[in-house]
């Protein structure tokens, strides 16, 4: 999804493009994605890694602000 967004000229935070750095974590507002190639479980589908996800329907996503992303990353590492 990152590559397609960049093709359309959208700004999407990303770094490793492997699903490891979690910079491309976004909020799935509506739609369905397949992130079976990503590092997160299907339970985390509400926060797909855009570099490792493929749309399964029309999707509405929200890019997560850096401050919120940091707190989500910290919460994930503490689990």
PDB file of C-alpha atoms in Angstrom:
ATOM      1  CA  UNK A   1       0.000   0.000   0.000  1.00  0.00           C
ATOM      2  CA  UNK A   2       2.972   2.331   0.575  1.00  0.00           C
ATOM      3  CA  UNK A   3       4.177   1.923  -3.004  1.00  0.00           C
ATOM      4  CA  UNK A   4       0.730   2.661  -4.438  1.00  0.00           C
ATOM      5  CA  UNK A   5       0.292   5.721  -2.191  1.00  0.00           C
ATOM      6  CA  UNK A   6       3.685   7.052  -3.290  1.00  0.00           C
ATOM      7  CA  UNK A   7       2.731   6.410  -6.945  1.00  0.00           C
ATOM      8  CA  UNK A   8      -0.239   8.729  -6.391  1.00  0.00           C
ATOM      9  CA  UNK A   9       1.983  11.408  -4.845  1.00  0.00           C
ATOM     10  CA  UNK A  10       0.775  10.885  -1.281  1.00  0.00           C
ATOM     11  CA  UNK A  11       3.131  11.322   1.640  1.00  0.00           C
ATOM     12  CA  UNK A  12       3.312   8.148   3.701  1.00  0.00           C
ATOM     13  CA  UNK A  13       5.838   7.703   6.500  1.00  0.00           C
ATOM     14  CA  UNK A  14       7.978   4.645   5.821  1.00  0.00           C
ATOM     15  CA  UNK A  15      11.544   3.448   6.189  1.00  0.00           C
ATOM     16  CA  UNK A  16      12.475  -0.227   5.901  1.00  0.00           C
ATOM     17  CA  UNK A  17       9.586  -1.357   3.633  1.00  0.00           C
ATOM     18  CA  UNK A  18       9.783  -4.790   5.313  1.00  0.00           C
ATOM     19  CA  UNK A  19       7.293  -4.328   8.154  1.00  0.00           C
ATOM     20  CA  UNK A  20      10.008  -4.157  10.801  1.00  0.00           C
ATOM     21  CA  UNK A  21      10.467  -0.463  11.657  1.00  0.00           C
ATOM     22  CA  UNK A  22       6.704   0.162  12.096  1.00  0.00           C
ATOM     23  CA  UNK A  23       7.009   3.661  10.621  1.00  0.00           C
ATOM     24  CA  UNK A  24       4.162   2.947   8.184  1.00  0.00           C
ATOM     25  CA  UNK A  25       1.684   1.818  10.835  1.00  0.00           C
ATOM     26  CA  UNK A  26      -1.691   3.393  10.016  1.00  0.00           C
ATOM     27  CA  UNK A  27      -5.258   3.248  11.309  1.00  0.00           C
ATOM     28  CA  UNK A  28      -7.679   1.297   9.117  1.00  0.00           C
ATOM     29  CA  UNK A  29     -10.881   3.349   9.265  1.00  0.00           C
ATOM     30  CA  UNK A  30     -12.803   1.181   6.806  1.00  0.00           C
ATOM     31  CA  UNK A  31     -12.176  -1.595   4.342  1.00  0.00           C
ATOM     32  CA  UNK A  32     -10.232  -4.822   4.523  1.00  0.00           C
ATOM     33  CA  UNK A  33      -6.532  -5.524   4.155  1.00  0.00           C
ATOM     34  CA  UNK A  34      -4.378  -8.632   3.953  1.00  0.00           C
ATOM     35  CA  UNK A  35      -1.235  -8.271   6.022  1.00  0.00           C
ATOM     36  CA  UNK A  36      -0.294 -11.937   6.097  1.00  0.00           C
ATOM     37  CA  UNK A  37       3.213 -11.015   4.928  1.00  0.00           C
ATOM     38  CA  UNK A  38       3.657  -8.540   7.791  1.00  0.00           C
ATOM     39  CA  UNK A  39       4.987  -8.953  11.289  1.00  0.00           C
ATOM     40  CA  UNK A  40       1.736  -8.160  13.105  1.00  0.00           C
ATOM     41  CA  UNK A  41      -0.987 -10.688  13.848  1.00  0.00           C
ATOM     42  CA  UNK A  42      -4.441 -10.549  12.318  1.00  0.00           C
ATOM     43  CA  UNK A  43      -5.635  -9.230  15.699  1.00  0.00           C
ATOM     44  CA  UNK A  44      -3.729  -6.030  14.877  1.00  0.00           C
ATOM     45  CA  UNK A  45      -5.513  -5.564  11.539  1.00  0.00           C
ATOM     46  CA  UNK A  46      -6.980  -2.247  12.730  1.00  0.00           C
ATOM     47  CA  UNK A  47      -3.380  -0.945  12.582  1.00  0.00           C
ATOM     48  CA  UNK A  48      -1.945  -2.407   9.372  1.00  0.00           C
ATOM     49  CA  UNK A  49       1.659  -1.926   8.332  1.00  0.00           C
ATOM     50  CA  UNK A  50       1.164  -0.261   4.971  1.00  0.00           C
ATOM     51  CA  UNK A  51       4.403  -1.607   3.503  1.00  0.00           C
ATOM     52  CA  UNK A  52       3.323  -5.200   4.176  1.00  0.00           C
ATOM     53  CA  UNK A  53      -0.427  -4.917   3.511  1.00  0.00           C
ATOM     54  CA  UNK A  54      -2.542  -5.358   0.431  1.00  0.00           C
ATOM     55  CA  UNK A  55      -6.048  -3.928   0.082  1.00  0.00           C
ATOM     56  CA  UNK A  56      -8.857  -6.493  -0.111  1.00  0.00           C
ATOM     57  CA  UNK A  57     -11.472  -3.793  -0.700  1.00  0.00           C
ATOM     58  CA  UNK A  58     -11.620  -0.026  -1.016  1.00  0.00           C
ATOM     59  CA  UNK A  59      -9.860   1.242   2.097  1.00  0.00           C
ATOM     60  CA  UNK A  60      -9.919   4.437   4.095  1.00  0.00           C
ATOM     61  CA  UNK A  61      -6.785   4.790   6.188  1.00  0.00           C
ATOM     62  CA  UNK A  62      -5.560   7.471   8.553  1.00  0.00           C
ATOM     63  CA  UNK A  63      -1.863   8.209   8.802  1.00  0.00           C
ATOM     64  CA  UNK A  64      -0.929   8.223  12.473  1.00  0.00           C
ATOM     65  CA  UNK A  65       0.809  11.390  13.757  1.00  0.00           C
ATOM     66  CA  UNK A  66       4.385  10.793  14.911  1.00  0.00           C
ATOM     67  CA  UNK A  67       3.599  11.337  18.621  1.00  0.00           C
ATOM     68  CA  UNK A  68       0.739   8.824  18.549  1.00  0.00           C
ATOM     69  CA  UNK A  69       2.851   6.376  16.532  1.00  0.00           C
ATOM     70  CA  UNK A  70       5.597   6.524  19.144  1.00  0.00           C
ATOM     71  CA  UNK A  71       3.161   5.750  21.960  1.00  0.00           C
ATOM     72  CA  UNK A  72       1.699   2.817  19.978  1.00  0.00           C
ATOM     73  CA  UNK A  73       5.184   1.457  19.296  1.00  0.00           C
ATOM     74  CA  UNK A  74       6.085   1.696  22.976  1.00  0.00           C
ATOM     75  CA  UNK A  75       2.851  -0.030  23.986  1.00  0.00           C
ATOM     76  CA  UNK A  76       3.566  -2.847  21.519  1.00  0.00           C
ATOM     77  CA  UNK A  77       7.076  -3.419  22.843  1.00  0.00           C
ATOM     78  CA  UNK A  78       5.793  -3.570  26.421  1.00  0.00           C
ATOM     79  CA  UNK A  79       3.303  -6.384  25.643  1.00  0.00           C
TER      80      UNK A  79
END
